[in-house]
Coordinates of C-alpha atoms and ligand atoms in Angstrom, one line a residue:
X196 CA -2.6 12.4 11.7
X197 CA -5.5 12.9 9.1
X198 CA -9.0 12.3 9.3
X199 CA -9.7 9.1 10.0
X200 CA -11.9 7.3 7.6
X201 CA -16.0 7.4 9.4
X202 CA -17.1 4.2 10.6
X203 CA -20.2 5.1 8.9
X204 CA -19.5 5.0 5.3
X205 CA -18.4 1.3 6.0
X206 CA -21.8 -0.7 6.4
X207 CA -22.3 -2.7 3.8
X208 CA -20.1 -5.7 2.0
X209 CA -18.4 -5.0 -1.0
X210 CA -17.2 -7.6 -2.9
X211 CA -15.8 -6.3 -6.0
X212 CA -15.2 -8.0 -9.6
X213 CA -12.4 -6.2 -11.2
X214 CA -11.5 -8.8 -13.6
X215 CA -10.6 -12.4 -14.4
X216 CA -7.2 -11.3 -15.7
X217 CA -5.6 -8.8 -13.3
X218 CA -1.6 -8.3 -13.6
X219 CA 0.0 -10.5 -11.5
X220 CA 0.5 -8.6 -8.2
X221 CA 3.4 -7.0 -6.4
X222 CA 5.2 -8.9 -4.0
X223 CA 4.1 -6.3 -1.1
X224 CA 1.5 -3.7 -1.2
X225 CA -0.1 -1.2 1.6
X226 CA -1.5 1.7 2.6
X227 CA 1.8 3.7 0.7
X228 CA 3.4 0.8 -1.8
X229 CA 3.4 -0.4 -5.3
X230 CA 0.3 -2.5 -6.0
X231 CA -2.4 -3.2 -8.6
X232 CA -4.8 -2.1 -6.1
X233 CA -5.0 1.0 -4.2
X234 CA -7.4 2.6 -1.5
X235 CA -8.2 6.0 -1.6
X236 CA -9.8 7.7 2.2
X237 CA -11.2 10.4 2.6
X238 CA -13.4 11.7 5.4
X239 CA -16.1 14.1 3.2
X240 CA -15.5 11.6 -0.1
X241 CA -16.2 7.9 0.7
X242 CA -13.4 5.4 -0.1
X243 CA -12.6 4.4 -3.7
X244 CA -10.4 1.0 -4.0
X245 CA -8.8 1.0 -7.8
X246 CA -7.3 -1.7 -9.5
X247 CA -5.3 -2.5 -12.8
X248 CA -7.4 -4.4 -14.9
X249 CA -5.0 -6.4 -16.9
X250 CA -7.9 -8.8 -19.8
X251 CA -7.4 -6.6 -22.7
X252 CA -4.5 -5.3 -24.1
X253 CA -5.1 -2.0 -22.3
X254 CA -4.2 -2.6 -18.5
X255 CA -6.6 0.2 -17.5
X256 CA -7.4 1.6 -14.3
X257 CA -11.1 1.1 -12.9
X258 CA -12.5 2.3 -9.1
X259 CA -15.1 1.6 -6.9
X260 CA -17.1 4.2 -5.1
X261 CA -20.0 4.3 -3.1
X262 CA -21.5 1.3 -5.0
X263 CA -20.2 2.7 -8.7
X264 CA -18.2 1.5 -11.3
X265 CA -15.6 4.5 -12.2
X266 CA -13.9 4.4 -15.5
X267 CA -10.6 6.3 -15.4
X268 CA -9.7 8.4 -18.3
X269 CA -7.2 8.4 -19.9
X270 CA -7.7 5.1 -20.8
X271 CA -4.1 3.9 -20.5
X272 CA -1.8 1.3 -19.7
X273 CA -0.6 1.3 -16.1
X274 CA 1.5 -0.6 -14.2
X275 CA 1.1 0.0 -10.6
X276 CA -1.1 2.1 -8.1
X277 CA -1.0 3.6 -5.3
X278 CA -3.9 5.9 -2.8
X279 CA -3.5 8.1 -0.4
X280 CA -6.1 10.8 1.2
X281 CA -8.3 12.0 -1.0
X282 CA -6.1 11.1 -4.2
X283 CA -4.4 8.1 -6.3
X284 CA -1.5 8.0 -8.8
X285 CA -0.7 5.4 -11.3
X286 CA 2.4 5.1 -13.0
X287 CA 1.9 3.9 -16.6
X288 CA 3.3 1.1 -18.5
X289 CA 6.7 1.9 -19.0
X290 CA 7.4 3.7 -16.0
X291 CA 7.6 6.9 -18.2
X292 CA 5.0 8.9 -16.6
X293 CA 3.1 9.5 -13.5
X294 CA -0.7 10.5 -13.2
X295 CA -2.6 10.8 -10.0
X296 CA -6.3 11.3 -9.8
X297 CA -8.7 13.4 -7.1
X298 CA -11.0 10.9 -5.8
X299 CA -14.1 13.8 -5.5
X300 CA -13.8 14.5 -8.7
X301 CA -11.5 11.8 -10.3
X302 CA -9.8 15.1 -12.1
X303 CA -6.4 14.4 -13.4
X304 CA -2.7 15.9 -12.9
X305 CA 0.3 15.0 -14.6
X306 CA 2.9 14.9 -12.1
X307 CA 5.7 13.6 -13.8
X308 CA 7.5 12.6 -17.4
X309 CA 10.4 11.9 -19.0
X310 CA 11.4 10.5 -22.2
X311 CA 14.7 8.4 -20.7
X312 CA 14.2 8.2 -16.9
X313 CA 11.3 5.5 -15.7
X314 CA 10.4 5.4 -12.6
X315 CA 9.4 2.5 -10.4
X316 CA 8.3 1.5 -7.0
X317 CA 5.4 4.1 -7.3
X318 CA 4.2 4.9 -3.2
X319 CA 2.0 7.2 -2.1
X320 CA 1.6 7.9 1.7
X321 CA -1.4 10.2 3.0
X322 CA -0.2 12.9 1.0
X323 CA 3.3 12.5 -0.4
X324 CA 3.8 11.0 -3.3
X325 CA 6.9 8.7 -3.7
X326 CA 8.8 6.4 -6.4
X327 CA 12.5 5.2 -7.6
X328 CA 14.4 6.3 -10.6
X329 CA 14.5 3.0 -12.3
X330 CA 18.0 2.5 -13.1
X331 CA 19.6 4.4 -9.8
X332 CA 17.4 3.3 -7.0
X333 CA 17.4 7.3 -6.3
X334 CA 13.8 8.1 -4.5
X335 CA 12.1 11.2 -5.5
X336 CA 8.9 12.6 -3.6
X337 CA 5.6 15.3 -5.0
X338 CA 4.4 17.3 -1.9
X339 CA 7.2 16.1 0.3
X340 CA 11.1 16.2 0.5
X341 CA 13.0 13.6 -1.3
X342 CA 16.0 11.4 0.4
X343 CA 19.5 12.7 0.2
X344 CA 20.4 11.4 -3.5
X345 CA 23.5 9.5 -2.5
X346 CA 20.7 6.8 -1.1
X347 CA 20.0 4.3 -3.9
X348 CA 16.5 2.5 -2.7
X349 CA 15.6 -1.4 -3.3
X350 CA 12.4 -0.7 -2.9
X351 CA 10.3 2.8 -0.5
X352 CA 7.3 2.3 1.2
X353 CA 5.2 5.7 2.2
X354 CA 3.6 6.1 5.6
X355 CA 1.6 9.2 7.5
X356 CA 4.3 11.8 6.8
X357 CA 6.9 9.7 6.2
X358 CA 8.7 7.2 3.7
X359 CA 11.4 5.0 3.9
X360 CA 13.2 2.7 1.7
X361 CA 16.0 -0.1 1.9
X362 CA 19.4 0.6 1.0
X363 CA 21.2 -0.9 -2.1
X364 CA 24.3 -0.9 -0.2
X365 CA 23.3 -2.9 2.9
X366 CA 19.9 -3.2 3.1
X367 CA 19.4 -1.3 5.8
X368 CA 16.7 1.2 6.1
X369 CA 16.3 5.0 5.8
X370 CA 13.4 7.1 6.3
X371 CA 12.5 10.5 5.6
X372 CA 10.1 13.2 6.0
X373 CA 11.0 14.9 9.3
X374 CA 7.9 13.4 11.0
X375 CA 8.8 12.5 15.2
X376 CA 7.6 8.7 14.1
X377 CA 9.8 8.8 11.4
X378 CA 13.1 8.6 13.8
X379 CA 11.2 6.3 16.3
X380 CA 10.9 3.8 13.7
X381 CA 14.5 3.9 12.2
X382 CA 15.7 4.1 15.6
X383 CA 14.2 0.6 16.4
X384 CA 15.0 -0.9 13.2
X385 CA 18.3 0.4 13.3
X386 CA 21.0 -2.1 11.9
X387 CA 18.3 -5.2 10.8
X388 CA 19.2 -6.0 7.3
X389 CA 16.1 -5.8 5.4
X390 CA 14.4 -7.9 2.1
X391 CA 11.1 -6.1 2.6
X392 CA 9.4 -3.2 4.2
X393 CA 5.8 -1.7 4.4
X394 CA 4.4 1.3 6.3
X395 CA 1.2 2.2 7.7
X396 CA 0.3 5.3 9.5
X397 CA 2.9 5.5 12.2
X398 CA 4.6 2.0 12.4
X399 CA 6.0 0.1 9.4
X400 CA 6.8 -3.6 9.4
X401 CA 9.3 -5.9 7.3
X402 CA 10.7 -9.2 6.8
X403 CA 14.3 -9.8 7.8
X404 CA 17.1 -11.1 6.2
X405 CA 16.6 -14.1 8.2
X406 CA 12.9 -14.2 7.6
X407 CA 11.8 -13.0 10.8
X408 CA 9.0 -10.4 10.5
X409 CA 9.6 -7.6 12.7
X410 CA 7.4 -4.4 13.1
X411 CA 8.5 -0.9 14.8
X412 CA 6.9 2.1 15.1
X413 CA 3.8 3.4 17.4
X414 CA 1.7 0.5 18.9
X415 CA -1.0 2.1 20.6
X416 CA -3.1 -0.7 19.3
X417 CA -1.3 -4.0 19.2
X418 CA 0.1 -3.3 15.9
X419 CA 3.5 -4.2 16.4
X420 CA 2.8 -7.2 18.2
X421 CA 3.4 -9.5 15.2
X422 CA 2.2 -13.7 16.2
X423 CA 4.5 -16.0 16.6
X424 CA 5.9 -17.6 12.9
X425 CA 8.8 -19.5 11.1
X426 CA 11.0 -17.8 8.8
X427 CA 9.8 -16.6 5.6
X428 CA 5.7 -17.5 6.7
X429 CA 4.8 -14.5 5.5
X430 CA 5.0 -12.9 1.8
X431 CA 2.6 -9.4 1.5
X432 CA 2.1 -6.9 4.0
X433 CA -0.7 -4.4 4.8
X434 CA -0.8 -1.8 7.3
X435 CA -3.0 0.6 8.2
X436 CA -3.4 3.1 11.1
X437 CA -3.5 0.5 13.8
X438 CA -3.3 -2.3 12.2
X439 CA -1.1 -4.6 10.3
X440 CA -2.0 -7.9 7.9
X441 CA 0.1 -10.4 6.2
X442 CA -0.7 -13.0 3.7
X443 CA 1.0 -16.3 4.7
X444 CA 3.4 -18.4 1.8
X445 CA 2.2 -21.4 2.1
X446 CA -1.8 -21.2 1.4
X447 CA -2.1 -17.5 1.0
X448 CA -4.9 -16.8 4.0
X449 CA -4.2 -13.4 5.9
X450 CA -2.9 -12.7 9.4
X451 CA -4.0 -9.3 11.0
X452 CA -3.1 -7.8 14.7
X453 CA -3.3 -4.9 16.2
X454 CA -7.0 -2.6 16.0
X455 CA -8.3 -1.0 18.4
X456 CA -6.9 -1.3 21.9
X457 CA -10.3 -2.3 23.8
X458 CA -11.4 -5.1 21.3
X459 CA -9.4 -8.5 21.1
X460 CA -8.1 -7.0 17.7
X461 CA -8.5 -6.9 14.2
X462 CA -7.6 -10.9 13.6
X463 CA -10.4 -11.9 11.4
X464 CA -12.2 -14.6 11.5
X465 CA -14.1 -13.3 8.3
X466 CA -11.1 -14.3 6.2
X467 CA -10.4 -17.4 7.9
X468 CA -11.3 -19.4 4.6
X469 CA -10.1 -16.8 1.7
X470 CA -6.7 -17.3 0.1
X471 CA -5.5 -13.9 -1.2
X472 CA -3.0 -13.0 -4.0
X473 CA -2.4 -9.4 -3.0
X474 CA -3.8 -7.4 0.2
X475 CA -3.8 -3.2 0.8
X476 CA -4.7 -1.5 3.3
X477 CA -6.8 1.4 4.2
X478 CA -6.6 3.7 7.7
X479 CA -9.3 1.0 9.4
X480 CA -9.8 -1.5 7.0
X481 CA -7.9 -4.2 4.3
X482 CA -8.9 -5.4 1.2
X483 CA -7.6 -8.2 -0.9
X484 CA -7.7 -9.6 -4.2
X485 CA -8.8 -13.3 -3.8
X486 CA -7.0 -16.2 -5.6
X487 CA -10.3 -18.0 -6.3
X488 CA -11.6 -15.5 -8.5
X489 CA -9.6 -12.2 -8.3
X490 CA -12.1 -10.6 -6.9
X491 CA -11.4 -7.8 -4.3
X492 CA -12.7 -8.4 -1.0
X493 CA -12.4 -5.4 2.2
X494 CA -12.5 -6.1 5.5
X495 CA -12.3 -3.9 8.8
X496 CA -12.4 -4.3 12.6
X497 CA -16.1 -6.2 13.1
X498 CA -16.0 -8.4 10.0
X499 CA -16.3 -7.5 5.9
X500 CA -16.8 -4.0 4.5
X501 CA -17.7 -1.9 2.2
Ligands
LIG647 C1 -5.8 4.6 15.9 O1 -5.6 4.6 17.3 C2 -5.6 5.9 17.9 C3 -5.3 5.8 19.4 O2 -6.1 4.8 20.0 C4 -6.9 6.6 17.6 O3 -6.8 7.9 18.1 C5 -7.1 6.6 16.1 O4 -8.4 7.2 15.8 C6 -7.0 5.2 15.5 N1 -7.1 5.3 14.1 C7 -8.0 4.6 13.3 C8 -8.0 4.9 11.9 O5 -8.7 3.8 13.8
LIG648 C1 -10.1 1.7 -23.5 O1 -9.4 1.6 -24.7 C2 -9.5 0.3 -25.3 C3 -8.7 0.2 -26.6 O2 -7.8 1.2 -26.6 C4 -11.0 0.0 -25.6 O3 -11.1 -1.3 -26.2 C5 -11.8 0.1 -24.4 O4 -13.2 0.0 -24.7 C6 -11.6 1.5 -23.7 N1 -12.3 1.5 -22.5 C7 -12.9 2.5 -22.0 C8 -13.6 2.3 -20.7 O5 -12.9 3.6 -22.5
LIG649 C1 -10.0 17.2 -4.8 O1 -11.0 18.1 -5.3 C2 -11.8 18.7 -4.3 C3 -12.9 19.5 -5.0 O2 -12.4 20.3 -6.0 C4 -11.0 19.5 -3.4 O3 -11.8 20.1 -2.4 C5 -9.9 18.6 -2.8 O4 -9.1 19.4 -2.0 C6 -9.1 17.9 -3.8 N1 -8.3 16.9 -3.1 C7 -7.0 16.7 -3.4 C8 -6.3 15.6 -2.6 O5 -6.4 17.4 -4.1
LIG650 C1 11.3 -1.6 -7.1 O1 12.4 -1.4 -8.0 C2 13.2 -2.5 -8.2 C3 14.4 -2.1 -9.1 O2 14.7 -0.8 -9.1 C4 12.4 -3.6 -8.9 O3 13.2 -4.7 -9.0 C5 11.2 -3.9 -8.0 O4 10.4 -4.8 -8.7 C6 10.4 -2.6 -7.7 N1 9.4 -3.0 -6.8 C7 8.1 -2.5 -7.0 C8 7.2 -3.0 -6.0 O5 7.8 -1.8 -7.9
LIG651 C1 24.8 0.0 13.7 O1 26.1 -0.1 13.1 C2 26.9 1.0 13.5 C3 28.2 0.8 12.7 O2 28.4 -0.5 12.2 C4 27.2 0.9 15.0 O3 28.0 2.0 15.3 C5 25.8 1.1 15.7 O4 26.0 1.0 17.0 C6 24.8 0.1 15.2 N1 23.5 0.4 15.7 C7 22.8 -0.5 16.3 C8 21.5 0.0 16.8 O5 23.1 -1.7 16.4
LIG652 C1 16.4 -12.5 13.0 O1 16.6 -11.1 13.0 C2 15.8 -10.3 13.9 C3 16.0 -8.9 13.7 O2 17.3 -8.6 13.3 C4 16.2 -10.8 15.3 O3 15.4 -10.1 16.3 C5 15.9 -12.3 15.4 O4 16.3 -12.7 16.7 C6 16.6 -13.0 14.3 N1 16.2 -14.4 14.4 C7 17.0 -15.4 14.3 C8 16.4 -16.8 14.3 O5 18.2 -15.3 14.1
LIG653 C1 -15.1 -21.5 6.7 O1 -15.3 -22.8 6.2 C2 -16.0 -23.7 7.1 C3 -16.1 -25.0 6.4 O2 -16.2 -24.9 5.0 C4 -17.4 -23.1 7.3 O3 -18.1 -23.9 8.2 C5 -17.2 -21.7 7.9 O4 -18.5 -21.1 8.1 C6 -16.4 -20.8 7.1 N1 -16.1 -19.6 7.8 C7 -16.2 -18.4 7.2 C8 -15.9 -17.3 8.1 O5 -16.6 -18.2 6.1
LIG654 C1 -15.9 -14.6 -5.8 O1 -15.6 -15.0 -4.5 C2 -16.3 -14.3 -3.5 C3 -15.8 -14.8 -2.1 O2 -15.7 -16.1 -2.0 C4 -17.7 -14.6 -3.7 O3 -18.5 -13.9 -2.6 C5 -18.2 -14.0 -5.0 O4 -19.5 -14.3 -5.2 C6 -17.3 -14.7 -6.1 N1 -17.6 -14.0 -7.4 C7 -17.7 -14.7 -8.5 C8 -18.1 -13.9 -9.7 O5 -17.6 -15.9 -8.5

């Protein structure tokens, strides 16, 4: 696992405006999915959460670190997000080409274009970097193996060293990466026929066909142990190392469990009263993006963060 993000650089709230007009968000975001915010962590760089900011007609990328408004250049279009350690990519409007940004520095690397093949489905895990021909469904990875190509993906989601997808054919799901939590958690999932799927750090979590929620993986922390619900009670996912959150259907307020093994868990009362469009998750923490006024609020273990 990689360095966890320090308790310490987490002590005061953030509350973040990114904008009155962000892009309507992804149907499920995390630590490693598609999203129009994204969390970079990073144990000698404090965290930077980025979003897409959608009011003018250039949906540009903005972050947030250590109390500072960063402008990212090049001052594109971009249509989803996605952190990991240390780093974030975007992939711009059009799905044509893939950019991902050092968080020290915010120095940028093209990693990807092409004039005919866009990409979708962006995810990037701690380290690998993830996302889905367009037209194919066939997952390629940066820093990490990609799938056999005769899988063609619904949607990936990337994990600590790992990624995994649902399959066109069945919707069953496939991981990859070689990591020992990798075949724990397709193991347990094994023949569920999946409409979503999101991973954190060593578990990943998803919503059946029949709408159950079910979550596999490591649970040294509660994280699998998902509360009792109705089918289809729950839209977006977040999970993090040892944690997991879900925004309910109905009236959009957030459901975490798991956390730390000697505290009650991460269930928040904090965010008992916020309805949230979109959440993410960090290694410790969550932030969302609210519905009353899109702003993005983060949230850990002992109540709001920053
Ligand atoms: C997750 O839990 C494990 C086992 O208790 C612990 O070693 C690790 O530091 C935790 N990770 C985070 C980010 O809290
Ligand atoms: C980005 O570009 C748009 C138009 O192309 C411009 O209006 C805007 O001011 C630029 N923003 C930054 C931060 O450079
Ligand atoms: C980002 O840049 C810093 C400073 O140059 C370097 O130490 C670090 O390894 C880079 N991080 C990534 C994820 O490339
Ligand atoms: C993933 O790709 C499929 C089609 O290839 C698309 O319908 C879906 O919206 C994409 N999801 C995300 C989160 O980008
Ligand atoms: C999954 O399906 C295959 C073939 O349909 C079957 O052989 C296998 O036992 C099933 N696995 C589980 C865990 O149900
Ligand atoms: C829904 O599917 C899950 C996983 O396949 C299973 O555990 C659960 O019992 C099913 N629930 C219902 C109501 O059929
Ligand atoms: C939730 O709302 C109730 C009533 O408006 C208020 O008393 C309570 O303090 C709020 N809780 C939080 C955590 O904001
Ligand atoms: C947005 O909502 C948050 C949470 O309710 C609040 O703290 C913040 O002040 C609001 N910001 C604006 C600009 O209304």
């Amino acid at each position: 696992m990689k360095t966890p993000l320090s308790s310490t650089t987490i002590t005061f709230i953030i509350i973040i405006i990114i904008s009155t007009t962000i892009s309507p968000p992804q149907p499920v975001t995390s630590l490693g999915s598609s999203s129009t915010i994204a969390i970079s962590y990073s144990s000698n760089s404090a965290t930077t959460v980025c979003g897409i900011i959608a009011g003018a007609s250039t949906k540009r990328i903005q972050c947030y670190k250590q109390g500072q408004i960063v402008s990212i250049q090049p001052n594109l279009s971009y249509e989803s997000i996605s952190g990991g350690h240390g780093f974030f990519c975007g992939l711009r409007s059009g799905g044509f080409s893939l950019l991902c940004w050092n968080t020290t520095n915010f120095h940028v690397k093209r990693i990807y274009y092409s004039s005919t093949h866009r990409l979708t489905n962006l995810t990037v895990g701690n380290s690998q970097i993830c996302a889905t021909q367009a037209n194919s469904g066939v997952a390629f990875c940066w820093r990490f193996v990609s799938p056999e190509v005769a899988w063609n993906f619904l949607t990936i989601t990337s994990g600590g060293g790992f990624s995994c997808g649902i399959l066109e054919k069945n919707n069953a799901m496939r991981c990859w990466g070689g990591s020992e939590i990798e075949n724990v958690i397709q193991t347990q999932f094994g023949n569920a026929t999946m409409l979503s799927l999101v991973a954190g750090e060593s578990h990943a979590c998803g919503v059946t066909k029949n709408g159950t929620l079910i979550c596999k993986g490591r649970n040294v922390a509660g994280q699998l142990d998902v509360p009792p619900h109705s089918a289809f009670d729950f839209s977006t996912l977040a999970l993090g190392a040892n944690h997991s959150c879900a925004v309910k259907r109905k009236n959009g307020l957030v459901v975490c469990w798991g956390g730390k093994p000697e505290r009650s868990g991460f269930d928040s009362g904090v965010m008992n009263n916020e309805s949230f469009e979109s959440i993410v998750a960090g290694l410790d923490f969550t932030c969302g993006l609210t519905t009353k006024n899109l702003s993005v609020i983060c949230w850990g273990q002992d109540g709001p963060v920053g």
